[in-house]
CSV table of C-alpha atoms and ligand atoms in Angstrom, one decimal:
chain,number,residue,atom,x,y,z
A,1,MET,CA,140.7,74.8,104.6
A,2,SER,CA,140.6,71.1,104.7
A,3,ASP,CA,139.4,69.1,107.7
A,4,LEU,CA,142.3,66.8,108.5
A,5,TYR,CA,140.5,65.1,111.4
A,6,LEU,CA,137.6,64.1,109.1
A,7,LYS,CA,140.1,62.5,106.7
A,8,PHE,CA,142.1,60.8,109.5
A,9,VAL,CA,139.0,59.4,111.3
A,10,ASN,CA,137.9,57.8,108.0
A,11,THR,CA,141.1,55.7,107.7
A,12,PRO,CA,141.1,52.3,109.4
A,13,VAL,CA,143.7,53.5,112.0
A,14,GLY,CA,141.8,56.7,112.6
A,15,LYS,CA,138.4,54.9,113.0
A,16,SER,CA,139.6,52.6,115.7
A,17,ALA,CA,141.5,55.4,117.5
A,18,ALA,CA,138.4,57.5,117.6
A,19,GLN,CA,136.3,54.6,118.9
A,20,THR,CA,138.9,53.8,121.6
A,21,LEU,CA,139.1,57.4,122.7
A,22,GLY,CA,135.4,58.1,122.4
A,23,LEU,CA,136.0,60.9,119.9
A,24,PRO,CA,133.5,62.0,117.2
A,25,SER,CA,133.6,60.0,114.0
A,26,PRO,CA,132.1,62.3,111.3
A,27,VAL,CA,131.1,60.6,108.1
A,28,PRO,CA,132.1,62.2,104.7
A,29,LEU,CA,128.9,63.8,103.3
A,30,SER,CA,127.7,62.9,99.8
A,31,ARG,CA,127.2,66.0,97.8
A,32,TRP,CA,125.5,66.5,94.4
A,33,LYS,CA,128.0,65.7,91.6
A,34,ARG,CA,126.6,65.2,88.1
A,35,PRO,CA,124.2,67.3,86.1
A,36,ASP,CA,122.2,64.2,85.2
A,37,GLN,CA,122.1,63.0,88.8
A,38,PRO,CA,118.6,62.1,90.1
A,39,PHE,CA,117.6,64.0,93.2
A,40,ILE,CA,117.4,60.7,95.1
A,41,GLU,CA,118.7,57.3,94.4
A,42,GLY,CA,117.9,54.1,96.3
A,43,HIS,CA,114.8,53.0,98.2
A,44,VAL,CA,112.3,55.5,99.7
A,45,LEU,CA,109.7,54.5,102.3
A,46,VAL,CA,106.7,56.8,102.4
A,47,GLY,CA,104.1,56.9,105.1
A,48,ALA,CA,101.2,59.0,106.1
A,49,SER,CA,99.0,59.6,109.1
A,50,ALA,CA,95.2,59.6,108.5
A,51,GLY,CA,94.0,62.3,106.1
A,52,GLY,CA,97.5,63.2,104.8
A,53,LYS,CA,97.1,66.2,102.5
A,54,ALA,CA,100.5,66.0,100.8
A,55,ILE,CA,100.6,62.3,100.0
A,56,ALA,CA,99.2,62.6,96.4
A,57,SER,CA,101.7,65.3,95.5
A,58,LEU,CA,104.5,63.3,97.1
A,59,GLY,CA,103.5,60.3,95.0
A,60,THR,CA,103.8,62.5,91.9
A,61,ILE,CA,107.1,64.0,92.9
A,62,LEU,CA,108.7,60.7,94.0
A,63,GLY,CA,107.1,58.7,91.3
A,64,ALA,CA,109.1,60.8,88.8
A,65,SER,CA,112.4,59.8,90.5
A,66,PRO,CA,114.2,56.6,89.8
A,67,ALA,CA,114.1,55.8,93.5
A,68,GLU,CA,112.1,52.6,94.3
A,69,LEU,CA,109.1,53.6,96.4
A,70,PHE,CA,107.8,51.6,99.3
A,71,HIS,CA,104.7,52.5,101.1
A,72,ALA,CA,104.1,51.9,104.8
A,73,SER,CA,100.4,51.4,104.2
A,74,ALA,CA,100.6,48.6,101.6
A,75,PRO,CA,99.0,47.6,99.3
A,76,ALA,CA,97.2,50.8,98.4
A,77,SER,CA,98.8,53.4,96.2
A,78,LEU,CA,99.9,56.6,97.8
A,79,GLU,CA,97.0,58.5,96.4
A,80,ASP,CA,94.4,55.8,97.4
A,81,SER,CA,95.7,55.6,100.9
A,82,ALA,CA,95.4,59.3,101.3
A,83,LYS,CA,91.8,59.1,100.1
A,84,ALA,CA,91.0,56.2,102.3
A,85,GLY,CA,92.6,57.9,105.3
A,86,SER,CA,94.8,54.9,106.0
A,87,LYS,CA,97.0,54.7,109.0
A,88,SER,CA,100.7,54.1,108.9
A,89,THR,CA,100.7,50.5,109.8
A,90,ALA,CA,101.7,47.5,107.8
A,91,LEU,CA,105.3,48.6,107.9
A,92,VAL,CA,108.1,46.8,106.1
A,93,PRO,CA,108.7,43.7,108.3
A,94,SER,CA,111.4,44.3,110.9
A,95,ASP,CA,113.4,41.3,109.8
A,96,THR,CA,113.9,42.5,106.3
A,97,ASN,CA,117.4,43.7,105.3
A,98,GLN,CA,116.0,46.5,103.2
A,99,ARG,CA,117.9,49.8,103.6
A,100,PHE,CA,116.3,53.1,102.8
A,101,ALA,CA,117.8,56.2,101.3
A,102,ALA,CA,114.9,58.2,102.7
A,103,LEU,CA,112.0,58.0,105.1
A,104,VAL,CA,109.2,60.5,104.1
A,105,PHE,CA,106.2,60.9,106.3
A,106,ASP,CA,103.1,63.0,105.6
A,107,ALA,CA,101.8,64.2,109.0
A,108,SER,CA,99.8,67.0,107.5
A,109,GLY,CA,96.5,65.3,108.4
A,110,MET,CA,97.1,65.1,112.1
A,111,LYS,CA,94.4,66.8,114.1
A,112,ASP,CA,95.3,66.1,117.7
A,113,THR,CA,98.1,64.9,119.8
A,114,ALA,CA,96.8,61.3,120.1
A,115,GLU,CA,97.7,61.0,116.4
A,116,LEU,CA,101.3,61.6,117.1
A,117,ARG,CA,101.5,57.9,117.8
A,118,ALA,CA,101.7,57.5,114.0
A,119,LEU,CA,105.2,58.9,114.1
A,120,TYR,CA,106.3,56.2,116.5
A,121,ASP,CA,104.5,53.5,114.5
A,122,PHE,CA,106.2,54.6,111.3
A,123,PHE,CA,109.7,55.5,112.4
A,124,HIS,CA,110.4,53.1,115.3
A,125,PRO,CA,110.7,50.0,113.1
A,126,THR,CA,112.4,51.8,110.2
A,127,ILE,CA,114.8,54.4,111.6
A,128,ARG,CA,117.6,51.8,112.0
A,129,LYS,CA,117.1,50.8,108.4
A,130,LEU,CA,118.4,54.1,107.0
A,131,SER,CA,121.5,53.9,104.9
A,132,GLY,CA,124.3,56.4,105.5
A,133,ASN,CA,123.9,59.9,104.2
A,134,ALA,CA,120.1,59.3,104.2
A,135,ARG,CA,117.2,61.7,104.5
A,136,VAL,CA,114.2,62.0,106.8
A,137,LEU,CA,111.6,64.4,105.6
A,138,ILE,CA,108.3,65.2,107.4
A,139,ILE,CA,105.5,67.1,105.9
A,140,GLY,CA,103.2,69.0,108.3
A,141,GLN,CA,100.9,72.0,108.4
A,142,ASP,CA,102.0,75.4,109.6
A,143,PRO,CA,100.6,75.5,113.2
A,144,ALA,CA,99.9,79.2,112.6
A,145,ASN,CA,97.0,78.2,110.3
A,146,CYS,CA,95.6,75.4,112.5
A,147,LYS,CA,92.0,75.7,113.5
A,148,SER,CA,92.2,74.1,117.0
A,149,ALA,CA,94.8,74.1,119.8
A,150,ALA,CA,94.9,70.3,119.6
A,151,GLN,CA,95.8,70.4,116.0
A,152,ALA,CA,98.4,73.2,116.5
A,153,ALA,CA,100.0,71.2,119.3
A,154,SER,CA,100.3,68.1,117.1
A,155,GLN,CA,101.7,70.0,114.2
A,156,ARG,CA,104.2,72.0,116.3
A,157,ALA,CA,105.2,68.7,117.9
A,158,LEU,CA,106.7,67.7,114.6
A,159,GLU,CA,109.4,70.3,115.0
A,160,GLY,CA,110.8,68.8,118.2
A,161,PHE,CA,110.5,65.4,116.8
A,162,THR,CA,112.3,66.3,113.6
A,163,ARG,CA,115.1,68.0,115.4
A,164,ALA,CA,115.6,65.1,117.8
A,165,VAL,CA,115.7,62.6,114.9
A,166,GLY,CA,118.3,64.8,113.2
A,167,LYS,CA,120.5,64.6,116.3
A,168,GLU,CA,120.2,60.8,116.4
A,169,ILE,CA,120.9,60.1,112.7
A,170,GLY,CA,123.6,62.8,112.1
A,171,LYS,CA,126.4,60.6,113.1
A,172,LYS,CA,125.8,58.6,109.9
A,173,GLY,CA,125.8,61.8,107.8
A,174,SER,CA,122.0,61.7,107.6
A,175,THR,CA,119.6,64.7,108.0
A,176,ALA,CA,116.1,65.3,109.1
A,177,ASN,CA,113.9,68.3,108.1
A,178,LEU,CA,110.3,69.4,108.2
A,179,LEU,CA,108.1,71.2,105.7
A,180,TRP,CA,105.2,73.1,107.0
A,181,LEU,CA,102.5,73.7,104.4
A,182,ALA,CA,100.0,76.5,104.3
A,183,PRO,CA,96.5,75.3,103.3
A,184,GLY,CA,96.5,74.4,99.7
A,185,ALA,CA,100.2,74.7,99.3
A,186,GLU,CA,100.8,71.0,98.4
A,187,LYS,CA,101.4,71.8,94.8
A,188,GLN,CA,104.1,74.3,95.7
A,189,MET,CA,106.3,71.8,97.6
A,190,GLU,CA,108.1,70.0,94.7
A,191,SER,CA,111.3,72.0,94.6
A,192,SER,CA,111.5,71.7,98.4
A,193,VAL,CA,110.9,68.0,98.5
A,194,ARG,CA,113.6,67.6,95.8
A,195,PHE,CA,116.0,69.8,97.7
A,196,PHE,CA,115.6,68.2,101.1
A,197,LEU,CA,115.8,64.6,99.7
A,198,SER,CA,118.8,65.3,97.6
A,199,PRO,CA,122.6,65.5,98.3
A,200,ARG,CA,122.2,69.3,97.7
A,201,SER,CA,121.0,69.6,101.3
A,202,ALA,CA,123.9,67.6,102.7
A,203,TYR,CA,124.6,70.1,105.5
A,204,VAL,CA,121.0,71.2,106.2
A,205,SER,CA,119.5,69.4,109.2
A,206,GLY,CA,116.9,70.1,111.9
A,207,GLN,CA,115.3,72.8,109.8
A,208,VAL,CA,111.7,73.8,109.2
A,209,ALA,CA,110.8,75.4,105.9
A,210,ARG,CA,107.4,77.1,105.5
A,211,ILE,CA,105.7,76.8,102.1
A,212,SER,CA,102.8,79.1,101.3
A,213,LYS,CA,100.2,78.9,98.5
A,214,SER,CA,101.0,81.1,95.6
A,215,SER,CA,98.7,82.6,93.1
A,216,GLN,CA,101.6,82.8,90.7
A,217,SER,CA,101.0,80.4,87.8
A,218,GLU,CA,103.2,77.3,87.8
A,219,VAL,CA,106.3,77.5,85.7
A,220,ALA,CA,107.9,74.7,83.8
A,221,THR,CA,111.6,74.3,84.4
A,222,ASN,CA,114.5,72.4,83.0
A,223,PRO,CA,115.5,70.2,85.9
A,224,VAL,CA,119.2,70.1,84.8
A,225,ALA,CA,119.4,73.9,84.4
A,226,PRO,CA,116.4,75.5,86.2
A,227,LEU,CA,117.9,79.0,86.1
A,228,THR,CA,118.3,79.2,82.3
A,229,GLY,CA,117.6,82.7,81.1
A,230,LYS,CA,117.9,84.2,84.6
A,231,VAL,CA,120.3,87.0,85.5
A,232,ALA,CA,121.8,86.8,89.0
A,233,LEU,CA,123.7,89.4,91.1
A,234,VAL,CA,126.0,87.9,93.7
A,235,THR,CA,127.8,90.3,96.0
A,236,GLY,CA,131.1,89.3,97.5
A,237,ALA,CA,131.6,86.8,94.6
A,238,SER,CA,135.4,86.8,94.4
A,239,ARG,CA,136.0,84.1,97.0
A,240,GLY,CA,134.5,81.8,99.7
A,241,ILE,CA,130.8,81.3,99.8
A,242,GLY,CA,130.1,84.0,97.2
A,243,GLU,CA,132.4,82.4,94.7
A,244,SER,CA,130.5,79.1,95.2
A,245,ILE,CA,127.1,80.8,94.9
A,246,ALA,CA,128.2,82.3,91.6
A,247,GLU,CA,129.5,79.0,90.3
A,248,THR,CA,126.4,77.1,91.5
A,249,LEU,CA,123.9,79.5,90.0
A,250,ALA,CA,125.9,79.5,86.7
A,251,ARG,CA,125.9,75.7,86.8
A,252,ASP,CA,122.1,75.8,87.1
A,253,GLY,CA,121.9,78.0,84.0
A,254,ALA,CA,122.0,81.6,85.3
A,255,THR,CA,124.1,84.4,83.9
A,256,VAL,CA,125.9,85.9,86.9
A,257,ILE,CA,127.0,89.4,87.7
A,258,GLY,CA,129.7,89.0,90.3
A,259,LEU,CA,130.3,92.0,92.5
A,260,ASP,CA,133.2,92.7,94.9
A,261,ILE,CA,135.3,95.5,96.2
A,262,PRO,CA,137.8,97.0,93.7
A,263,GLN,CA,140.7,95.5,95.6
A,264,ALA,CA,139.3,92.0,94.8
A,265,MET,CA,139.0,92.6,91.1
A,266,GLU,CA,141.7,90.2,90.0
A,267,ASP,CA,140.2,87.2,91.9
A,268,LEU,CA,136.6,88.3,90.9
A,269,GLN,CA,137.6,88.5,87.2
A,270,LYS,CA,138.9,84.9,87.3
A,271,VAL,CA,135.6,83.7,88.8
A,272,THR,CA,133.4,85.5,86.3
A,273,ASP,CA,135.6,84.5,83.3
A,274,ARG,CA,135.3,80.9,84.4
A,275,ILE,CA,131.5,81.0,84.5
A,276,LYS,CA,131.1,83.4,81.6
A,277,GLY,CA,129.6,86.1,83.8
A,278,LYS,CA,130.3,89.8,84.3
A,279,ALA,CA,132.4,91.4,87.0
A,280,LEU,CA,131.4,94.6,88.7
A,281,ALA,CA,133.8,96.5,91.0
A,282,CYS,CA,131.8,98.2,93.7
A,283,ASP,CA,131.9,98.8,97.4
A,284,ILE,CA,128.3,98.1,98.4
A,285,THR,CA,128.6,100.6,101.3
A,286,SER,CA,129.4,103.6,99.0
A,287,ALA,CA,126.7,106.1,98.5
A,288,GLU,CA,126.6,105.5,94.8
A,289,ALA,CA,126.5,101.7,95.0
A,290,PRO,CA,122.7,101.1,94.6
A,291,LYS,CA,122.5,103.3,91.5
A,292,GLN,CA,125.7,101.9,90.1
A,293,ILE,CA,124.4,98.3,90.4
A,294,ALA,CA,121.0,99.2,89.0
A,295,ALA,CA,122.6,101.0,86.0
A,296,PHE,CA,124.9,98.0,85.4
A,297,ALA,CA,122.0,95.5,85.4
A,298,LYS,CA,119.9,97.8,83.2
A,299,GLU,CA,122.6,98.4,80.7
A,300,HIS,CA,123.8,94.8,80.3
A,301,PHE,CA,120.6,92.8,80.8
A,302,GLY,CA,117.6,95.2,81.0
A,303,GLY,CA,116.9,94.0,84.5
A,304,ILE,CA,117.7,91.3,87.0
A,305,ASP,CA,116.0,88.1,88.4
A,306,LEU,CA,118.1,86.9,91.4
A,307,VAL,CA,119.7,89.2,93.9
A,308,ILE,CA,122.0,87.4,96.4
A,309,HIS,CA,123.3,89.5,99.2
A,310,ASN,CA,126.3,87.5,100.3
A,311,ALA,CA,129.0,90.1,100.9
A,312,GLY,CA,129.8,90.3,104.6
A,313,ILE,CA,132.5,91.2,107.1
A,314,THR,CA,133.3,90.5,110.7
A,315,ARG,CA,134.9,93.1,112.9
A,316,ASP,CA,135.1,91.2,116.2
A,317,LYS,CA,135.8,92.9,119.6
A,318,THR,CA,133.9,92.7,122.9
A,319,LEU,CA,131.5,95.6,123.1
A,320,GLY,CA,133.5,97.7,125.6
A,321,ASN,CA,136.6,97.4,123.4
A,322,MET,CA,134.9,97.9,120.1
A,323,PRO,CA,136.0,101.0,118.1
A,324,GLU,CA,133.2,103.0,116.5
A,325,HIS,CA,134.2,102.2,113.0
A,326,PHE,CA,134.0,98.4,113.7
A,327,TRP,CA,130.4,98.8,114.7
A,328,ASP,CA,129.6,101.1,111.7
A,329,MET,CA,131.2,98.9,109.1
A,330,ALA,CA,129.6,95.6,110.3
A,331,ILE,CA,126.2,97.2,110.2
A,332,ALA,CA,126.7,99.0,106.9
A,333,VAL,CA,128.1,95.9,104.9
A,334,ASN,CA,126.0,93.2,106.5
A,335,LEU,CA,122.7,94.9,106.7
A,336,THR,CA,122.1,98.5,105.5
A,337,ALA,CA,123.6,98.0,102.0
A,338,GLU,CA,121.2,95.1,101.3
A,339,GLU,CA,118.2,97.3,102.1
A,340,LEU,CA,119.4,100.2,100.0
A,341,ILE,CA,120.3,98.0,97.0
A,342,ASP,CA,116.9,96.3,97.0
A,343,GLU,CA,115.1,99.6,97.4
A,344,GLU,CA,116.8,101.0,94.3
A,345,LEU,CA,116.2,97.9,92.2
A,346,LEU,CA,112.6,97.7,93.2
A,347,SER,CA,112.0,101.4,92.8
A,348,GLN,CA,113.4,101.3,89.2
A,349,ASP,CA,111.3,98.1,88.6
A,350,LEU,CA,114.4,96.2,87.7
A,351,LEU,CA,113.7,93.1,89.7
A,352,ARG,CA,111.7,91.0,87.3
A,353,GLU,CA,108.5,88.9,87.9
A,354,ASN,CA,109.1,85.7,89.9
A,355,GLY,CA,112.4,87.3,91.0
A,356,ARG,CA,114.3,86.2,94.1
A,357,ILE,CA,116.1,88.0,96.8
A,358,VAL,CA,118.3,85.9,99.1
A,359,CYS,CA,120.2,87.3,102.1
A,360,VAL,CA,123.1,85.5,103.9
A,361,SER,CA,122.6,85.8,107.6
A,362,SER,CA,124.5,83.7,110.2
A,363,ILE,CA,123.8,81.5,113.2
A,364,SER,CA,125.5,84.4,115.0
A,365,GLY,CA,122.4,86.4,114.2
A,366,ILE,CA,120.2,83.8,115.8
A,367,ALA,CA,122.2,82.7,118.9
A,368,GLY,CA,124.6,85.7,119.3
A,369,ASN,CA,128.3,85.2,119.7
A,370,PHE,CA,131.0,86.4,122.1
A,371,GLY,CA,132.8,89.4,120.6
A,372,GLN,CA,130.3,89.8,117.8
A,373,THR,CA,127.7,92.2,119.0
A,374,ASN,CA,128.0,94.2,115.8
A,375,TYR,CA,127.9,91.2,113.5
A,376,ALA,CA,125.1,89.4,115.4
A,377,CYS,CA,123.1,92.6,115.5
A,378,ALA,CA,123.4,93.0,111.7
A,379,LYS,CA,122.8,89.4,110.9
A,380,SER,CA,119.7,89.3,113.1
A,381,GLY,CA,118.5,92.5,111.4
A,382,VAL,CA,118.8,90.6,108.1
A,383,ILE,CA,116.2,88.1,109.5
A,384,GLY,CA,113.9,90.9,110.5
A,385,TYR,CA,114.3,92.5,107.1
A,386,VAL,CA,113.5,89.2,105.2
A,387,GLU,CA,110.5,88.5,107.3
A,388,ALA,CA,109.0,91.9,106.8
A,389,MET,CA,109.8,92.2,103.1
A,390,ALA,CA,108.3,88.7,102.4
A,391,LYS,CA,104.9,90.2,103.2
A,392,GLN,CA,105.4,93.2,100.9
A,393,LEU,CA,106.9,91.8,97.7
A,394,LYS,CA,104.6,91.3,94.7
A,395,ASN,CA,104.7,89.7,91.3
A,396,GLY,CA,105.9,86.3,92.6
A,397,ILE,CA,109.1,87.8,94.0
A,398,THR,CA,110.3,86.0,97.1
A,399,ILE,CA,112.8,86.8,99.8
A,400,ASN,CA,114.5,84.3,102.0
A,401,ALA,CA,117.7,83.9,104.1
A,402,VAL,CA,120.2,81.3,104.7
A,403,ALA,CA,122.0,81.3,108.1
A,404,PRO,CA,125.3,79.4,107.7
A,405,GLY,CA,127.0,77.8,110.7
A,406,PHE,CA,130.6,76.8,110.5
A,407,ILE,CA,131.6,76.9,106.8
A,408,GLU,CA,135.2,76.1,105.7
A,409,THR,CA,136.3,79.5,104.2
A,410,GLN,CA,139.1,82.0,104.8
A,411,MET,CA,136.8,83.6,107.4
A,412,THR,CA,136.8,80.5,109.5
A,413,ALA,CA,140.4,79.5,108.7
A,414,ALA,CA,141.4,82.7,110.5
A,415,MET,CA,139.9,81.5,113.8
A,416,PRO,CA,142.2,80.3,116.6
A,417,LEU,CA,142.6,76.5,116.4
A,418,THR,CA,140.6,75.5,119.5
A,419,ILE,CA,137.6,77.7,118.6
A,420,ARG,CA,137.8,76.5,115.0
A,421,GLU,CA,137.8,72.8,116.1
A,422,ALA,CA,134.9,73.4,118.5
A,423,GLY,CA,132.9,75.2,115.7
A,424,ARG,CA,133.5,72.3,113.4
A,425,ARG,CA,132.5,69.5,115.7
A,426,MET,CA,129.6,71.1,117.6
A,427,ASN,CA,126.8,70.0,115.3
A,428,SER,CA,124.9,66.8,114.5
A,429,LEU,CA,127.2,66.0,111.6
A,430,SER,CA,130.4,66.7,113.6
A,431,GLN,CA,132.0,68.6,110.7
A,432,GLY,CA,132.1,72.0,109.0
A,433,GLY,CA,130.1,72.7,105.9
A,434,LEU,CA,131.5,73.7,102.5
A,435,PRO,CA,130.7,76.9,100.7
A,436,VAL,CA,128.7,74.8,98.1
A,437,ASP,CA,126.3,73.7,100.9
A,438,VAL,CA,125.2,77.3,101.3
A,439,ALA,CA,125.2,77.8,97.6
A,440,GLU,CA,122.9,74.8,97.0
A,441,ALA,CA,120.4,76.1,99.6
A,442,ILE,CA,120.4,79.4,97.7
A,443,GLY,CA,119.8,77.5,94.4
A,444,TRP,CA,116.7,75.9,96.0
A,445,TYR,CA,115.3,79.4,96.9
A,446,CYS,CA,116.1,80.6,93.4
A,447,ASN,CA,114.4,77.8,91.6
A,448,PRO,CA,111.5,79.2,89.6
A,449,THR,CA,109.2,76.6,91.2
A,450,SER,CA,110.1,77.7,94.7
A,451,VAL,CA,107.5,80.5,94.5
A,452,GLY,CA,105.8,79.3,97.7
A,453,VAL,CA,109.0,79.5,99.6
A,454,ASN,CA,109.0,83.0,101.0
A,455,GLY,CA,110.2,84.6,104.3
A,456,ASN,CA,112.2,81.6,105.4
A,457,VAL,CA,115.4,81.5,107.4
A,458,VAL,CA,117.0,78.1,106.9
A,459,ARG,CA,120.2,77.3,108.7
A,460,VAL,CA,123.0,75.6,106.8
A,461,CYS,CA,124.8,74.5,109.9
A,462,GLY,CA,124.7,70.7,110.1
A,463,GLN,CA,122.2,71.3,113.0
A,464,SER,CA,124.7,73.3,115.1
A,465,LEU,CA,124.2,72.9,118.8
A,466,ILE,CA,124.4,76.6,119.1
A,467,GLY,CA,121.2,78.6,118.9
A,468,LYS,CA,117.6,77.6,119.0
B,501,LIG,P1,134.7,86.0,102.9
B,501,LIG,O1,135.4,87.0,103.7
B,501,LIG,O2,135.6,84.9,102.3
B,501,LIG,O3,134.0,86.7,101.6
B,501,LIG,C1,133.3,87.9,101.7
B,501,LIG,C2,133.3,88.6,100.4
B,501,LIG,O4,132.6,89.9,100.6
B,501,LIG,C3,134.7,89.0,100.1
B,501,LIG,O5,135.0,88.7,98.7
B,501,LIG,C4,134.8,90.5,100.3
B,501,LIG,O6,135.7,91.2,99.5
B,501,LIG,C5,133.3,90.9,100.0
B,501,LIG,N1,133.0,92.2,100.6
B,501,LIG,C6,133.2,92.6,101.9
B,501,LIG,N2,132.9,93.9,102.0
B,501,LIG,C7,132.4,94.3,100.9
B,501,LIG,C8,131.9,95.5,100.4
B,501,LIG,N3,131.8,96.6,101.2
B,501,LIG,N4,131.5,95.6,99.1
B,501,LIG,C9,131.5,94.5,98.3
B,501,LIG,N5,132.0,93.3,98.7
B,501,LIG,C10,132.5,93.2,99.9
B,501,LIG,O7,133.5,85.5,103.7
B,501,LIG,P2,132.6,84.1,103.5
B,501,LIG,O8,133.0,83.2,104.6
B,501,LIG,O9,132.6,83.6,102.1
B,501,LIG,O10,131.2,84.7,103.9
B,501,LIG,C11,130.2,85.0,103.0
B,501,LIG,C12,128.9,85.4,103.7
B,501,LIG,O11,128.6,84.3,104.6
B,501,LIG,C13,129.1,86.6,104.6
B,501,LIG,O12,127.9,87.4,104.6
B,501,LIG,C14,129.3,86.0,106.0
B,501,LIG,O13,128.9,86.9,107.0
B,501,LIG,C15,128.4,84.8,105.9
B,501,LIG,N6,128.7,83.7,106.8
B,501,LIG,C16,129.9,83.0,106.7
B,501,LIG,C17,130.1,82.0,107.6
B,501,LIG,C18,131.4,81.1,107.5
B,501,LIG,O14,131.5,80.1,108.3
B,501,LIG,N7,132.3,81.3,106.6
B,501,LIG,C19,129.2,81.7,108.6
B,501,LIG,C20,128.1,82.4,108.7
B,501,LIG,C21,127.8,83.4,107.8
């Protein structure tokens, strides 16, 4: 469903009407368009606090992009400055007209809260120099691994800082996110840096992603089609977010098995024909579904690499008015089916090495929602499942979740107008997301080099004001 207000407010008449009436003025978001598009274009300013552990890897990742790099600690190279433990001073002069597509700050070296001043020193003179649709990315250390309380406090402080920055820059279509590295995980951050700096993360803001060190050997990928040779199962692929996930994974090189209920076969077939995939008619809540899916994957491909649990339903009613079958269906489709399918694929050893499982949760599962006790319960259960499974999976297999906020689909088009408008605007970007925004986040999880990205729940919600 199209957002007519977003279109109107970006016309000259609409812009001045919104200004006069004090209404939100959402900026159209730039999304990833061309296969050969670099992950970031424009000028990138990089800074680091003393002892930054990620700065050398950042230099390698960003150095390989066509973006022009500026360093806050001139004139040393990124690597030299990390070795020398330089401070983030010597910023670009405040009178320069230079605009930045991204500000990247390595705060991983911070050891105590006095060092938080480096954030102010770096961002205060530069934040107003961000162009529209820009990116702020901060790299820190996971506080869970910090040796002292002072260090944990300084690293945890980055979360509040990032979220507040996201709220300040969202009105220009810009985002702010934080990566928390485990010790020694610097080499595992490339796919995440690329994702969070690129237009693929257009609707992801105020998020923290944890990156762990992996013993899995590094894999070389084709940046244009990183999923080449992979087989993906996408449930609920006939429409909405699932259709977009199927298209995005196919665009990135995967062969897709699209699954949906038998009643949706006509639409599903159109999707899978378009992306040269295979269609599977299956109700994931049926007793035979896990074995049926496993047999299909085995027969056609000998196994599977990517499992995307997207199929979902809402059956809204306040708890006192909720019929029993509403409760049962919401739990069965949104939660139990995912567990049973994974159990079967894993027990038959069909999920291949360096495989990926991605579950689609919801901000309703994080914040709860009126009339959605069943749905929120199931989507929250998905998060618990992902966090527990992340510790158990082996062979480089990861599991993560996305938690979409307001996404423009048939599900949200069916909402009453006032609730729909509120849902659309109540986020830092003042607009709803598109199915492709969820799909791109899933593409990042599925990237073969995202092996250190495990057990995360990243919201694709434009930094919704709802929830924590
Ligand atoms: P949708 O209703 O457009 O699509 C869901 C798909 O799942 C449909 O094709 C449906 O046929 C399929 N499905 C339902 N029950 C099934 C079953 N038993 N077996 C097989 N397939 C089944 O919904 P959507 O908006 O595209 O949502 C996709 C996912 O994203 C869902 O898990 C949903 O809960 C989640 N989500 C959506 C939003 C949003 O704003 N649209 C927000 C948060 C989370």
